[in-house]
Amino acid sequence: MIQAAHVGVGISGQEGMQAVMSSDFAIAQFRFLTDLLLVHGRWSYLRICKVVTYFFYKNLMFTLTQFWFTFGTGFSGQRFYDDWFQSLYNVIFTALPVIILGLFEKDVSASLSRKYPELYKEGIRNTFFKWRVVATWAFFAVYQSLILYNFVTYSSTKGINSSGKMFGLWDVSTMAYTCVVVTVNLRLLMMCNTITRWHHISVGGSILLWFIFVFIYSGIHLHKEQEGIYLVIIVLMSTLYFYLALLLVPVAALFVDFLYQGVQRWFSPYDYQIVQEIHKHEIDNSRIGLLEIRNELSPDEERRYAIMQLPGQKSKHTGFAFDSPGYESFFASQAGVLAPQKAWDVARRASMMKSRPKAPKKS
């Protein structure tokens, strides 16, 4: 019995439940270990790595914009962002897209993960969480924070609002914060291999929530410290500077990142990127409703999927971890699916017939 492991996998069966009770994951039969490792294990590793590195990136970039501000204030302690802006950055304005990334991200489909088991080595080599990967994210966080801070501050020195006044501290900081929220949310879309409608809803919803909040927050004058932020978003949106900065700053910040991803994919691709290029014109066959996609599944895949949809049958002669599910041919034949009987099923049923006590003959 294995006494210690990084991740424990227990197999439930008639051999006992002790391994299942002390394991991290439980499977019904040993054959399910393939999907647990090659499919769900790979996806889980990829998602965790991306979520952690993205959290590191977005918080470092947000913090560095305030760090560069301290050089202009002589380290006086003057804050760059409003307290509520800082508090809600991770809670609301950048929270939901990360959750969607951790739930739905996958580099290749389940069928391709099983077809290319060598992809599992990326996790063994820790390909996506090396110091080189973390350093790359840190570099782009520093670069983008410099672009955001300097572009916004220097372009606003001669900016004038609709009333003829120059932009103040809270005008510039609100503009910079808006660009930060837009940039980090768009950067998340750039790192996704799979983009669903939930990604668009989460990213668009997070940016929309920021505008809704700043409209409400800047429109309420509750205390003296909020005087500088009062109606700041309305003042900004009444100028052409706001729309130009909102368009150009995120593009300038993400342009080098976009070039890096293209060069990396072209000259030094990961294994999964090579698989993506090989099968880029194929439809993902791992979704529910596979039989509705015509001419995309092999006969063996159609048969396996059809058997999965059949009603279950628990037999007192099955249940062992390494045993056959058994009796699947009967239910398959009722549903019109070809599932020939296996040799061990026939042998087992023959032994059952021999072991039955014979009825006494009537005299």
Short mmCIF file of N, CA and C in Angstrom, two decimals, residues 97-186:
data_model
loop_
_atom_site.label_atom_id
_atom_site.label_comp_id
_atom_site.label_asym_id
_atom_site.label_seq_id
_atom_site.Cartn_x
_atom_site.Cartn_y
_atom_site.Cartn_z
N PRO A 97 -13.49 37.61 -14.96
CA PRO A 97 -12.77 36.97 -16.08
C PRO A 97 -11.77 35.90 -15.63
N VAL A 98 -11.14 36.09 -14.47
CA VAL A 98 -10.19 35.09 -13.98
C VAL A 98 -10.92 33.80 -13.62
N ILE A 99 -12.11 33.93 -13.04
CA ILE A 99 -12.91 32.74 -12.69
C ILE A 99 -13.29 31.98 -13.96
N ILE A 100 -13.71 32.71 -14.99
CA ILE A 100 -14.07 32.06 -16.25
C ILE A 100 -12.85 31.39 -16.88
N LEU A 101 -11.69 32.02 -16.76
CA LEU A 101 -10.46 31.41 -17.27
C LEU A 101 -10.16 30.10 -16.57
N GLY A 102 -10.33 30.08 -15.25
CA GLY A 102 -10.06 28.86 -14.50
C GLY A 102 -11.07 27.76 -14.72
N LEU A 103 -12.26 28.11 -15.20
CA LEU A 103 -13.31 27.11 -15.41
C LEU A 103 -13.29 26.52 -16.82
N PHE A 104 -13.04 27.33 -17.83
CA PHE A 104 -13.27 26.90 -19.20
C PHE A 104 -12.01 26.79 -20.06
N GLU A 105 -10.85 27.17 -19.54
CA GLU A 105 -9.65 27.16 -20.37
C GLU A 105 -9.22 25.74 -20.71
N LYS A 106 -8.93 25.49 -21.97
CA LYS A 106 -8.34 24.23 -22.42
C LYS A 106 -7.60 24.50 -23.72
N ASP A 107 -6.42 23.90 -23.85
CA ASP A 107 -5.60 24.14 -25.03
C ASP A 107 -6.02 23.29 -26.21
N VAL A 108 -6.28 22.01 -25.97
CA VAL A 108 -6.78 21.12 -27.02
C VAL A 108 -7.95 20.33 -26.45
N SER A 109 -8.72 19.71 -27.33
CA SER A 109 -9.91 18.99 -26.91
C SER A 109 -9.53 17.70 -26.18
N ALA A 110 -10.54 17.08 -25.57
CA ALA A 110 -10.31 15.84 -24.84
C ALA A 110 -9.84 14.72 -25.76
N SER A 111 -10.42 14.66 -26.95
CA SER A 111 -10.03 13.60 -27.89
C SER A 111 -8.58 13.77 -28.34
N LEU A 112 -8.15 15.02 -28.56
CA LEU A 112 -6.75 15.25 -28.95
C LEU A 112 -5.80 15.02 -27.79
N SER A 113 -6.25 15.27 -26.58
CA SER A 113 -5.41 14.99 -25.41
C SER A 113 -5.14 13.50 -25.28
N ARG A 114 -6.15 12.69 -25.59
CA ARG A 114 -5.94 11.24 -25.56
C ARG A 114 -5.14 10.76 -26.77
N LYS A 115 -5.29 11.45 -27.88
CA LYS A 115 -4.58 11.04 -29.10
C LYS A 115 -3.10 11.35 -29.01
N TYR A 116 -2.74 12.41 -28.29
CA TYR A 116 -1.34 12.81 -28.14
C TYR A 116 -0.97 12.79 -26.65
N PRO A 117 -0.73 11.61 -26.09
CA PRO A 117 -0.39 11.54 -24.65
C PRO A 117 0.92 12.23 -24.31
N GLU A 118 1.76 12.50 -25.33
CA GLU A 118 3.02 13.20 -25.05
C GLU A 118 2.79 14.60 -24.50
N LEU A 119 1.60 15.17 -24.72
CA LEU A 119 1.31 16.50 -24.19
C LEU A 119 1.35 16.53 -22.67
N TYR A 120 1.15 15.37 -22.05
CA TYR A 120 1.18 15.31 -20.59
C TYR A 120 2.56 15.66 -20.04
N LYS A 121 3.60 15.51 -20.85
CA LYS A 121 4.96 15.80 -20.39
C LYS A 121 5.16 17.29 -20.10
N GLU A 122 4.31 18.13 -20.66
CA GLU A 122 4.43 19.57 -20.38
C GLU A 122 4.24 19.84 -18.89
N GLY A 123 3.35 19.10 -18.27
CA GLY A 123 3.17 19.26 -16.83
C GLY A 123 4.32 18.69 -16.04
N ILE A 124 4.87 17.56 -16.48
CA ILE A 124 6.02 16.96 -15.79
C ILE A 124 7.22 17.89 -15.86
N ARG A 125 7.42 18.54 -17.01
CA ARG A 125 8.54 19.49 -17.17
C ARG A 125 8.23 20.85 -16.56
N ASN A 126 7.01 21.03 -16.07
CA ASN A 126 6.58 22.31 -15.50
C ASN A 126 6.78 23.45 -16.51
N THR A 127 6.32 23.20 -17.73
CA THR A 127 6.58 24.12 -18.84
C THR A 127 5.96 25.50 -18.61
N PHE A 128 4.79 25.56 -18.00
CA PHE A 128 4.04 26.82 -17.92
C PHE A 128 4.21 27.55 -16.59
N PHE A 129 5.11 27.05 -15.74
CA PHE A 129 5.30 27.75 -14.47
C PHE A 129 6.77 27.81 -14.08
N LYS A 130 7.62 27.94 -15.08
CA LYS A 130 9.04 28.12 -14.82
C LYS A 130 9.32 29.57 -14.47
N TRP A 131 10.53 29.80 -13.95
CA TRP A 131 10.93 31.17 -13.64
C TRP A 131 10.98 32.03 -14.90
N ARG A 132 11.29 31.40 -16.04
CA ARG A 132 11.32 32.15 -17.30
C ARG A 132 9.93 32.67 -17.65
N VAL A 133 8.91 31.87 -17.40
CA VAL A 133 7.54 32.30 -17.68
C VAL A 133 7.13 33.43 -16.75
N VAL A 134 7.45 33.29 -15.47
CA VAL A 134 7.11 34.34 -14.50
C VAL A 134 7.86 35.63 -14.82
N ALA A 135 9.12 35.51 -15.21
CA ALA A 135 9.90 36.69 -15.56
C ALA A 135 9.34 37.38 -16.80
N THR A 136 8.82 36.60 -17.75
CA THR A 136 8.21 37.20 -18.95
C THR A 136 6.97 38.00 -18.58
N TRP A 137 6.13 37.43 -17.71
CA TRP A 137 4.95 38.18 -17.26
C TRP A 137 5.35 39.44 -16.50
N ALA A 138 6.38 39.35 -15.68
CA ALA A 138 6.84 40.52 -14.93
C ALA A 138 7.36 41.60 -15.87
N PHE A 139 8.08 41.21 -16.90
CA PHE A 139 8.61 42.18 -17.87
C PHE A 139 7.47 42.94 -18.53
N PHE A 140 6.45 42.23 -18.99
CA PHE A 140 5.34 42.90 -19.66
C PHE A 140 4.52 43.74 -18.69
N ALA A 141 4.45 43.34 -17.42
CA ALA A 141 3.77 44.16 -16.42
C ALA A 141 4.49 45.48 -16.23
N VAL A 142 5.83 45.44 -16.17
CA VAL A 142 6.62 46.67 -16.02
C VAL A 142 6.48 47.53 -17.27
N TYR A 143 6.60 46.92 -18.43
CA TYR A 143 6.51 47.67 -19.69
C TYR A 143 5.14 48.33 -19.84
N GLN A 144 4.09 47.59 -19.60
CA GLN A 144 2.74 48.13 -19.78
C GLN A 144 2.41 49.20 -18.74
N SER A 145 2.91 49.04 -17.53
CA SER A 145 2.68 50.08 -16.51
C SER A 145 3.37 51.38 -16.89
N LEU A 146 4.57 51.28 -17.47
CA LEU A 146 5.27 52.49 -17.93
C LEU A 146 4.51 53.17 -19.07
N ILE A 147 4.03 52.37 -20.01
CA ILE A 147 3.25 52.93 -21.13
C ILE A 147 1.99 53.61 -20.60
N LEU A 148 1.28 52.94 -19.72
CA LEU A 148 0.02 53.49 -19.21
C LEU A 148 0.26 54.78 -18.43
N TYR A 149 1.19 54.75 -17.50
CA TYR A 149 1.40 55.92 -16.65
C TYR A 149 1.93 57.11 -17.45
N ASN A 150 2.98 56.90 -18.21
CA ASN A 150 3.60 58.02 -18.93
C ASN A 150 2.71 58.56 -20.04
N PHE A 151 2.04 57.67 -20.75
CA PHE A 151 1.16 58.13 -21.83
C PHE A 151 0.04 59.01 -21.27
N VAL A 152 -0.58 58.55 -20.19
CA VAL A 152 -1.72 59.28 -19.63
C VAL A 152 -1.26 60.58 -18.98
N THR A 153 -0.20 60.55 -18.19
CA THR A 153 0.22 61.75 -17.46
C THR A 153 0.78 62.83 -18.40
N TYR A 154 1.64 62.43 -19.34
CA TYR A 154 2.26 63.43 -20.21
C TYR A 154 1.28 63.97 -21.25
N SER A 155 0.34 63.15 -21.68
CA SER A 155 -0.63 63.64 -22.65
C SER A 155 -1.69 64.53 -22.01
N SER A 156 -1.80 64.50 -20.68
CA SER A 156 -2.82 65.31 -20.01
C SER A 156 -2.26 66.62 -19.46
N THR A 157 -0.97 66.88 -19.64
CA THR A 157 -0.39 68.11 -19.08
C THR A 157 -0.99 69.36 -19.70
N LYS A 158 -1.35 69.26 -20.99
CA LYS A 158 -1.96 70.41 -21.66
C LYS A 158 -3.43 70.18 -21.96
N GLY A 159 -3.99 69.15 -21.32
CA GLY A 159 -5.41 68.86 -21.54
C GLY A 159 -6.31 69.87 -20.85
N ILE A 160 -7.39 70.21 -21.51
CA ILE A 160 -8.35 71.18 -20.97
C ILE A 160 -9.74 70.57 -21.09
N ASN A 161 -10.52 70.69 -20.00
CA ASN A 161 -11.87 70.15 -20.04
C ASN A 161 -12.82 71.14 -20.70
N SER A 162 -14.10 70.80 -20.70
CA SER A 162 -15.09 71.63 -21.40
C SER A 162 -15.27 73.00 -20.78
N SER A 163 -14.90 73.15 -19.50
CA SER A 163 -15.03 74.46 -18.84
C SER A 163 -13.77 75.30 -18.95
N GLY A 164 -12.76 74.80 -19.66
CA GLY A 164 -11.53 75.56 -19.86
C GLY A 164 -10.48 75.36 -18.80
N LYS A 165 -10.69 74.45 -17.86
CA LYS A 165 -9.72 74.20 -16.79
C LYS A 165 -8.81 73.04 -17.15
N MET A 166 -7.59 73.06 -16.60
CA MET A 166 -6.65 71.97 -16.82
C MET A 166 -7.05 70.76 -15.98
N PHE A 167 -6.63 69.58 -16.44
CA PHE A 167 -6.93 68.36 -15.71
C PHE A 167 -6.18 68.35 -14.38
N GLY A 168 -6.89 67.89 -13.34
CA GLY A 168 -6.27 67.76 -12.04
C GLY A 168 -5.82 66.33 -11.77
N LEU A 169 -5.40 66.08 -10.53
CA LEU A 169 -4.90 64.77 -10.15
C LEU A 169 -5.94 63.68 -10.35
N TRP A 170 -7.17 63.91 -9.91
CA TRP A 170 -8.19 62.87 -9.96
C TRP A 170 -8.69 62.65 -11.39
N ASP A 171 -8.60 63.66 -12.23
CA ASP A 171 -8.92 63.45 -13.64
C ASP A 171 -7.91 62.49 -14.28
N VAL A 172 -6.62 62.74 -14.01
CA VAL A 172 -5.57 61.91 -14.61
C VAL A 172 -5.62 60.50 -14.03
N SER A 173 -5.79 60.38 -12.71
CA SER A 173 -5.79 59.05 -12.09
C SER A 173 -7.00 58.23 -12.53
N THR A 174 -8.15 58.87 -12.69
CA THR A 174 -9.33 58.14 -13.17
C THR A 174 -9.13 57.68 -14.60
N MET A 175 -8.50 58.51 -15.43
CA MET A 175 -8.21 58.11 -16.80
C MET A 175 -7.23 56.93 -16.82
N ALA A 176 -6.19 57.00 -15.97
CA ALA A 176 -5.22 55.91 -15.90
C ALA A 176 -5.86 54.62 -15.39
N TYR A 177 -6.72 54.74 -14.40
CA TYR A 177 -7.39 53.55 -13.86
C TYR A 177 -8.30 52.91 -14.90
N THR A 178 -8.98 53.73 -15.67
CA THR A 178 -9.84 53.20 -16.74
C THR A 178 -9.02 52.43 -17.76
N CYS A 179 -7.87 52.95 -18.13
CA CYS A 179 -7.00 52.26 -19.08
C CYS A 179 -6.45 50.96 -18.50
N VAL A 180 -6.15 50.96 -17.20
CA VAL A 180 -5.66 49.74 -16.56
C VAL A 180 -6.72 48.64 -16.60
N VAL A 181 -7.95 48.98 -16.23
CA VAL A 181 -9.03 47.99 -16.22
C VAL A 181 -9.26 47.42 -17.62
N VAL A 182 -9.28 48.28 -18.62
CA VAL A 182 -9.50 47.82 -19.99
C VAL A 182 -8.33 46.95 -20.46
N THR A 183 -7.11 47.36 -20.16
CA THR A 183 -5.93 46.65 -20.64
C THR A 183 -5.82 45.25 -20.04
N VAL A 184 -5.96 45.13 -18.73
CA VAL A 184 -5.78 43.81 -18.10
C VAL A 184 -6.90 42.85 -18.50
N ASN A 185 -8.10 43.36 -18.74
CA ASN A 185 -9.18 42.48 -19.17
C ASN A 185 -8.99 42.02 -20.61
N LEU A 186 -8.51 42.91 -21.47
CA LEU A 186 -8.22 42.51 -22.85
C LEU A 186 -7.03 41.56 -22.91
#
